[in-house]
PDB file of C-alpha atoms in Angstrom:
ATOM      1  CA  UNK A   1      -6.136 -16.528 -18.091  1.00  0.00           C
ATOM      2  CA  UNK A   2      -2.555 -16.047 -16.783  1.00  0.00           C
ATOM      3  CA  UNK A   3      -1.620 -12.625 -16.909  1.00  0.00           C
ATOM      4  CA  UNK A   4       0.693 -13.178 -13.753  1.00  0.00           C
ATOM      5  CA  UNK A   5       3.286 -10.617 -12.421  1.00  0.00           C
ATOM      6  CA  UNK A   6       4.088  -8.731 -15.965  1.00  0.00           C
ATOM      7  CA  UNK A   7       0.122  -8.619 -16.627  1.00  0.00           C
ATOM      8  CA  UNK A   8      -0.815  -7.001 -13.268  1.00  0.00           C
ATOM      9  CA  UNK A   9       2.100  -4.361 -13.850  1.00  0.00           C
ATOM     10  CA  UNK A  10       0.394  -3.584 -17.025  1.00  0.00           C
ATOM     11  CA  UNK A  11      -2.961  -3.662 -15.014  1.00  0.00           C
ATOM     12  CA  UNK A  12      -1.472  -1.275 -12.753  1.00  0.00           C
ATOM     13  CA  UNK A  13      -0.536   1.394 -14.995  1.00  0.00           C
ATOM     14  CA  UNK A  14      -3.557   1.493 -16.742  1.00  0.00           C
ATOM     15  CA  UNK A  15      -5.831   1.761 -13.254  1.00  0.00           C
ATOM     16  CA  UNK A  16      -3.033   4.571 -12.086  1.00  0.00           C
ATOM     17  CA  UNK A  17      -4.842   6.848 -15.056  1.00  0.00           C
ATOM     18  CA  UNK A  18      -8.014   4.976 -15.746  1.00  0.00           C
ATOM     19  CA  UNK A  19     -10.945   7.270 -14.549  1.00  0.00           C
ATOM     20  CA  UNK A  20     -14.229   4.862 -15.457  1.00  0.00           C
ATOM     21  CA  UNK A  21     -13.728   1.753 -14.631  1.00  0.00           C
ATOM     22  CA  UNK A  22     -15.407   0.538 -11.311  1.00  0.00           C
ATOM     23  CA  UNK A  23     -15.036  -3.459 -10.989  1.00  0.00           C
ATOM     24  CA  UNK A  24     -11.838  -5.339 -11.644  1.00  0.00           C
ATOM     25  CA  UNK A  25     -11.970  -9.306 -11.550  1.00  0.00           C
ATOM     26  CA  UNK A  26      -8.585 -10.327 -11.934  1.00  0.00           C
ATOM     27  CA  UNK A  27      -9.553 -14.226 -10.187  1.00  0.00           C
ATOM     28  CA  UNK A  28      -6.776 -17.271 -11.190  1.00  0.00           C
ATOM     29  CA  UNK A  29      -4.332 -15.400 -12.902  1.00  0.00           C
ATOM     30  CA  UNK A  30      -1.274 -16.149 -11.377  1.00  0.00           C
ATOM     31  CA  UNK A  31      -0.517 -13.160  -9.989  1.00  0.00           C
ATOM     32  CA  UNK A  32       2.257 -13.414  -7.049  1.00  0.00           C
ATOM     33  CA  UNK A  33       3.131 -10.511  -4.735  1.00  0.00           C
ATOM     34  CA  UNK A  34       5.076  -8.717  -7.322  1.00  0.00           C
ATOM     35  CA  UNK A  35       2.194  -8.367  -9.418  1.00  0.00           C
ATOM     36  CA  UNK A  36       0.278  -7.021  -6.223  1.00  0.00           C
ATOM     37  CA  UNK A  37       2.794  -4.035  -5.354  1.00  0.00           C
ATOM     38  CA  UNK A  38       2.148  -2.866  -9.247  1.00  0.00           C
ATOM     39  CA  UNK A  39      -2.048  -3.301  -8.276  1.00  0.00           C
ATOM     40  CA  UNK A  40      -0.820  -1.740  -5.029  1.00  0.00           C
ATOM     41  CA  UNK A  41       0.258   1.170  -6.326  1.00  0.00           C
ATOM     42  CA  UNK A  42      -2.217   1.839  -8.575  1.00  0.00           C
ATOM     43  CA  UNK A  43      -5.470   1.229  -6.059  1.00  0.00           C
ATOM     44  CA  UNK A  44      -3.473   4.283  -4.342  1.00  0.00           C
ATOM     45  CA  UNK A  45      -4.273   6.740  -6.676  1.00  0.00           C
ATOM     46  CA  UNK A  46      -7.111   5.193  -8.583  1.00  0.00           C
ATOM     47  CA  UNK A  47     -10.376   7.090  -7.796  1.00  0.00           C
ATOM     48  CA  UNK A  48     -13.053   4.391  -9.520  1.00  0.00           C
ATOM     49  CA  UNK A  49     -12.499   1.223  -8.769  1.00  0.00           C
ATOM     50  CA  UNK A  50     -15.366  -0.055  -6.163  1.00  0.00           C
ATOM     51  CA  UNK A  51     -14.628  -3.781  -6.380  1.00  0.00           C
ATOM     52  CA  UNK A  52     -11.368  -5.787  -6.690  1.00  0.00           C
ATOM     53  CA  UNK A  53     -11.025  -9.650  -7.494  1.00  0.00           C
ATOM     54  CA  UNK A  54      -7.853 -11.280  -6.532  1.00  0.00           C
ATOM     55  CA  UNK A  55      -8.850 -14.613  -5.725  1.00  0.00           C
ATOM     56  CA  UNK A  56      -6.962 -17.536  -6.558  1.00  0.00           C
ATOM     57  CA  UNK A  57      -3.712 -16.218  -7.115  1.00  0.00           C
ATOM     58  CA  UNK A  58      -0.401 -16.925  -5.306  1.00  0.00           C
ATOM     59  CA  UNK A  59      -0.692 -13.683  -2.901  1.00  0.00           C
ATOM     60  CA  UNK A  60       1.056 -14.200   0.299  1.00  0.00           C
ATOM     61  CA  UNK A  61       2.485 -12.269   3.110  1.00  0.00           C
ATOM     62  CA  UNK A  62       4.318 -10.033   1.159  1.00  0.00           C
ATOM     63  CA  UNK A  63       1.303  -9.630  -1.223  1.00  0.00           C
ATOM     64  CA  UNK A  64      -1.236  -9.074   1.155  1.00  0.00           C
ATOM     65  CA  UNK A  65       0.980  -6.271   2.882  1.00  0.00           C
ATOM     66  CA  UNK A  66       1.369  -4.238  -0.990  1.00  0.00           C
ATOM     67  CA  UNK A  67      -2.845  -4.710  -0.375  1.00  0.00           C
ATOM     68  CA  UNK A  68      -2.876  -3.387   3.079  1.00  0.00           C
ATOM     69  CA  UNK A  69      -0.633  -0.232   2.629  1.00  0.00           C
ATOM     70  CA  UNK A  70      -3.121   0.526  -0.444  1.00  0.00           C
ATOM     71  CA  UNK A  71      -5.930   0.401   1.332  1.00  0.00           C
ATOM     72  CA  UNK A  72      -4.618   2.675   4.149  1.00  0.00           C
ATOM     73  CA  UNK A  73      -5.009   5.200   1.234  1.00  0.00           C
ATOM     74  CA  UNK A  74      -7.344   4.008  -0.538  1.00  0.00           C
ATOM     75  CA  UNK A  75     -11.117   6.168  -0.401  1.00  0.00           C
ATOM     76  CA  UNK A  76     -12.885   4.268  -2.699  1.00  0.00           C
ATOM     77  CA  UNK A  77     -12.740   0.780  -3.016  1.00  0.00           C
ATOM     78  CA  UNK A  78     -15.905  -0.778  -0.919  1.00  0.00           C
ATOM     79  CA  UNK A  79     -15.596  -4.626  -1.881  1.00  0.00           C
ATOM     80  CA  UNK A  80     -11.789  -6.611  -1.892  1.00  0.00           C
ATOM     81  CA  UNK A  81     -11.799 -10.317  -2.614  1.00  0.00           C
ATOM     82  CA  UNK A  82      -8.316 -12.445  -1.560  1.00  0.00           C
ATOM     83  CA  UNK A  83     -10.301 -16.031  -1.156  1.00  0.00           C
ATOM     84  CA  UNK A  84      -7.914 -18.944  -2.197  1.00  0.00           C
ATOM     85  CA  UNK A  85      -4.615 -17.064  -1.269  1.00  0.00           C
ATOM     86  CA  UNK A  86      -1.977 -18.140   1.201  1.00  0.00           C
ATOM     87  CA  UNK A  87      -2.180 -14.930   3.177  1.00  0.00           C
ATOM     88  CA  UNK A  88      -1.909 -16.517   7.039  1.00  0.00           C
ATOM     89  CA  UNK A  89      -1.685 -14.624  10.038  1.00  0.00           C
ATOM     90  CA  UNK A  90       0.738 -12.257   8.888  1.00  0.00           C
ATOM     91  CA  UNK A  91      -0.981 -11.779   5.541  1.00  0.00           C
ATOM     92  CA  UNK A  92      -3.882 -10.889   8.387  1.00  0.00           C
ATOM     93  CA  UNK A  93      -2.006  -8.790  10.318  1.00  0.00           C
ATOM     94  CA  UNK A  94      -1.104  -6.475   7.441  1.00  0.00           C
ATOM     95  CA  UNK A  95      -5.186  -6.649   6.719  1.00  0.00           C
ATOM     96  CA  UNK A  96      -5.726  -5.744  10.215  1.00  0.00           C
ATOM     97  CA  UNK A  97      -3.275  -2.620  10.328  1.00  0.00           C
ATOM     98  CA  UNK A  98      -5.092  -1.330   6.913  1.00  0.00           C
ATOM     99  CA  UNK A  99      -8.813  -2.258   8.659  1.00  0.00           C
ATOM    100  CA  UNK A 100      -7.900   0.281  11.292  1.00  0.00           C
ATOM    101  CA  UNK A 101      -7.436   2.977   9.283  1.00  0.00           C
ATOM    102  CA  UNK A 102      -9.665   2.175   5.873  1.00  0.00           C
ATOM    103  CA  UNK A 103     -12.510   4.162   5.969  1.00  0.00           C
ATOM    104  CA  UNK A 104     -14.271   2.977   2.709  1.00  0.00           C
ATOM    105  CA  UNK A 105     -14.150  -1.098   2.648  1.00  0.00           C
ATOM    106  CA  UNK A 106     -17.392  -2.478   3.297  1.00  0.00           C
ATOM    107  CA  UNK A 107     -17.106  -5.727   2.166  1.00  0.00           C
ATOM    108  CA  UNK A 108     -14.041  -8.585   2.723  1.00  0.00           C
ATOM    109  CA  UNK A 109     -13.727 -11.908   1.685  1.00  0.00           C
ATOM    110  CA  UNK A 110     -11.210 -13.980   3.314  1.00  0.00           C
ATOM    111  CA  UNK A 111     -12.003 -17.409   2.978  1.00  0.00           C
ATOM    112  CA  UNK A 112      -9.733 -20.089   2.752  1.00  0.00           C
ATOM    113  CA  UNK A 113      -6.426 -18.925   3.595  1.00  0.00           C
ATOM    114  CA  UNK A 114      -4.890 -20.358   6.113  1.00  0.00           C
ATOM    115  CA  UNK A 115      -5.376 -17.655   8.763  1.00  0.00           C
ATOM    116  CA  UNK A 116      -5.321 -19.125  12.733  1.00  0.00           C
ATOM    117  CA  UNK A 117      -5.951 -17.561  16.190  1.00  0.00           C
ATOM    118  CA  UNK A 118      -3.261 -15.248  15.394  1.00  0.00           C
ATOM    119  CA  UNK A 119      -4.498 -13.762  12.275  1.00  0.00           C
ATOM    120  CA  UNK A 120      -8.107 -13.341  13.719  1.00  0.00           C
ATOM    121  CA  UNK A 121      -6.576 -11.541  16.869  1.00  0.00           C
ATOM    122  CA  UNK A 122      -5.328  -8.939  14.458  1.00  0.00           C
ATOM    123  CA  UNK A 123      -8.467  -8.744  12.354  1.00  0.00           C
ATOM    124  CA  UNK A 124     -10.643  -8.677  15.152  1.00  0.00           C
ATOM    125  CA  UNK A 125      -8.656  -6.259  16.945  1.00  0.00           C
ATOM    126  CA  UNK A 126      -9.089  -3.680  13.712  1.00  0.00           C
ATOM    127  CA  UNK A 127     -12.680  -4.531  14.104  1.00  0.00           C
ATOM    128  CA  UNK A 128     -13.023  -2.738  17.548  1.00  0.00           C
ATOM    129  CA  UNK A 129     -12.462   0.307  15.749  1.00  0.00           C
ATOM    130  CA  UNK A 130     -13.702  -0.220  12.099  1.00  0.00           C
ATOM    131  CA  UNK A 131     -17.359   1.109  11.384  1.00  0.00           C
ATOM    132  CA  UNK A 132     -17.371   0.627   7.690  1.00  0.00           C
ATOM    133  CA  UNK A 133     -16.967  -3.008   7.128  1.00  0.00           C
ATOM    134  CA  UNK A 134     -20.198  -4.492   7.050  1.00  0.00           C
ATOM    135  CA  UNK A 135     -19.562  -8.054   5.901  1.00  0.00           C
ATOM    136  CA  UNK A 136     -16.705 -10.269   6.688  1.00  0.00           C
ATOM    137  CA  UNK A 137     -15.693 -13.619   5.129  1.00  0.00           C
ATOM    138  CA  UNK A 138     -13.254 -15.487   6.697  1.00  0.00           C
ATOM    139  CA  UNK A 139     -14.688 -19.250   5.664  1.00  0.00           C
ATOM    140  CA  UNK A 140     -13.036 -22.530   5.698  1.00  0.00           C
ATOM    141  CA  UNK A 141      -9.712 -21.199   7.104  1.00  0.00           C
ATOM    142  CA  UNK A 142      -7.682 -22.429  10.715  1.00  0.00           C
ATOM    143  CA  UNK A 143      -9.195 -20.617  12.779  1.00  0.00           C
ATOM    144  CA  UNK A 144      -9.946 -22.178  16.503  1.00  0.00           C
ATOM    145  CA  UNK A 145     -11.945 -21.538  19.751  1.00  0.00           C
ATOM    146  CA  UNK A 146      -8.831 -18.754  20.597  1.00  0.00           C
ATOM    147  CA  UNK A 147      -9.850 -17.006  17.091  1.00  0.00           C
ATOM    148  CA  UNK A 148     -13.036 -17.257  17.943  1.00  0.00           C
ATOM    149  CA  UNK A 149     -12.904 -15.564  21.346  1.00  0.00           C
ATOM    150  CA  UNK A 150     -10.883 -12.363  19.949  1.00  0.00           C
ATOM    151  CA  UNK A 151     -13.764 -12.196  17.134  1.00  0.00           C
ATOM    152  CA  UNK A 152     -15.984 -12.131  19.680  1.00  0.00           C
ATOM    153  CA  UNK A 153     -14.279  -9.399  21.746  1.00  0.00           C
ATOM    154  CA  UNK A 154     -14.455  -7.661  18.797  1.00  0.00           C
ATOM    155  CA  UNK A 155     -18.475  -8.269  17.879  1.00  0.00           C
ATOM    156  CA  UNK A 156     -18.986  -6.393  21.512  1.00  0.00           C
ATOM    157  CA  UNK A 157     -17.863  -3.198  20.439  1.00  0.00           C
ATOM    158  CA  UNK A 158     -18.436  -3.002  16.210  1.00  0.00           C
ATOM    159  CA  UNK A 159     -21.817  -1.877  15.824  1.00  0.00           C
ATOM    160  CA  UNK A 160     -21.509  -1.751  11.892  1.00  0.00           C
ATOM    161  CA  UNK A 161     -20.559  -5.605  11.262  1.00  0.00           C
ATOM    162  CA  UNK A 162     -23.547  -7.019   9.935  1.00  0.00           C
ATOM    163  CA  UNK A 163     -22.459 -10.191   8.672  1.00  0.00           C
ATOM    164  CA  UNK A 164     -19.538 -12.495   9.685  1.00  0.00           C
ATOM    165  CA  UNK A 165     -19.268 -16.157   8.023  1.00  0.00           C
ATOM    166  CA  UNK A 166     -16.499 -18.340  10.040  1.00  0.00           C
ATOM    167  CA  UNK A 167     -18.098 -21.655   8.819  1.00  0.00           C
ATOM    168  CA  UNK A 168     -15.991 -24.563   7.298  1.00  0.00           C
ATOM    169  CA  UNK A 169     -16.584 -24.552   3.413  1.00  0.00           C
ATOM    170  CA  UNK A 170     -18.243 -28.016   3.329  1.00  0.00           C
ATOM    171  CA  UNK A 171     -19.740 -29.031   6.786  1.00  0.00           C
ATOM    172  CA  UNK A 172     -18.199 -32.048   8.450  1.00  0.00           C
ATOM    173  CA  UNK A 173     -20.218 -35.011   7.812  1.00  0.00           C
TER     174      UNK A 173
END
């Protein structure tokens, strides 16, 4: 499917009064970061939905921060799924901010895009003081021996992180 921008503004309206449905898989459909402010604004008064699909879309920057300032609201949704975006490091950043003051997210799947050093220093620092999420993604993106050190700061203070996958999608052979 392509539902793109227009689709997840129809999306949106119909999760802003919704009141049963719990899982939303909304995975290669083209939706850009217009689409996410209208999914945005919605997940900010939606009292359901548990689970949230957005991989394989074209979110970016912009896209991820319509995301972030959701979740800072957000009290419900446990699992969020951005795999195959373009978020980066300041897609990460606006992940981070939200991770710091989320108190419901459990589960978050980053993997493959393109987040470096930078990007894990602001996911790792939200770590430090995030005891909900429980299981991290962040597979097959840039991140280096500098990401790996601030994710490691963070792993000696986040007693709730139970499982953190930094591997390359398809081992080098």
């Amino acid at each position: 499917n392509k539902i793109g921008d227009e689709g997840a503004q129809h999306i949106g309206e119909a999760l802003k009064i919704n009141t049963v449905l719990t899982t939303l898989n909304l995975w290669c459909n083209n939706i850009g970061n217009e689409g996410t402010q209208h999914i945005g604004e919605a997940l900010k008064i939606n009292k359901t939905l548990t689970t949230l699909n957005l991989a394989n879309n074209r979110i970016g920057e912009t896209g991820t921060q319509n995301i972030g300032e959701a979740l800072k609201v957000n009290k419900v949704l446990t699992t969020l799924i951005l795999k195959y975006n373009k978020i980066g490091d300041e897609g990460a950043q606006h992940i981070g901010e939200a991770l710091k003051i989320n108190k419901a997210l459990t589960t978050l799947k980053l993997f493959d895009n393109k987040i470096g050093a930078e990007g894990a220093q602001h996911i790792g620092e939200a770590l430090k003081s995030n005891m909900v999420l429980t299981t991290l993604i962040l597979e097959d993106n840039k991140i280096d021996a500098e990401g790996a050190q601030h994710m490691g700061e963070a792993m000696k203070l986040n007693t709730v992180l139970t499982y953190l996958k930094c591997a390359p999608a398809f081992p080098p052979t």
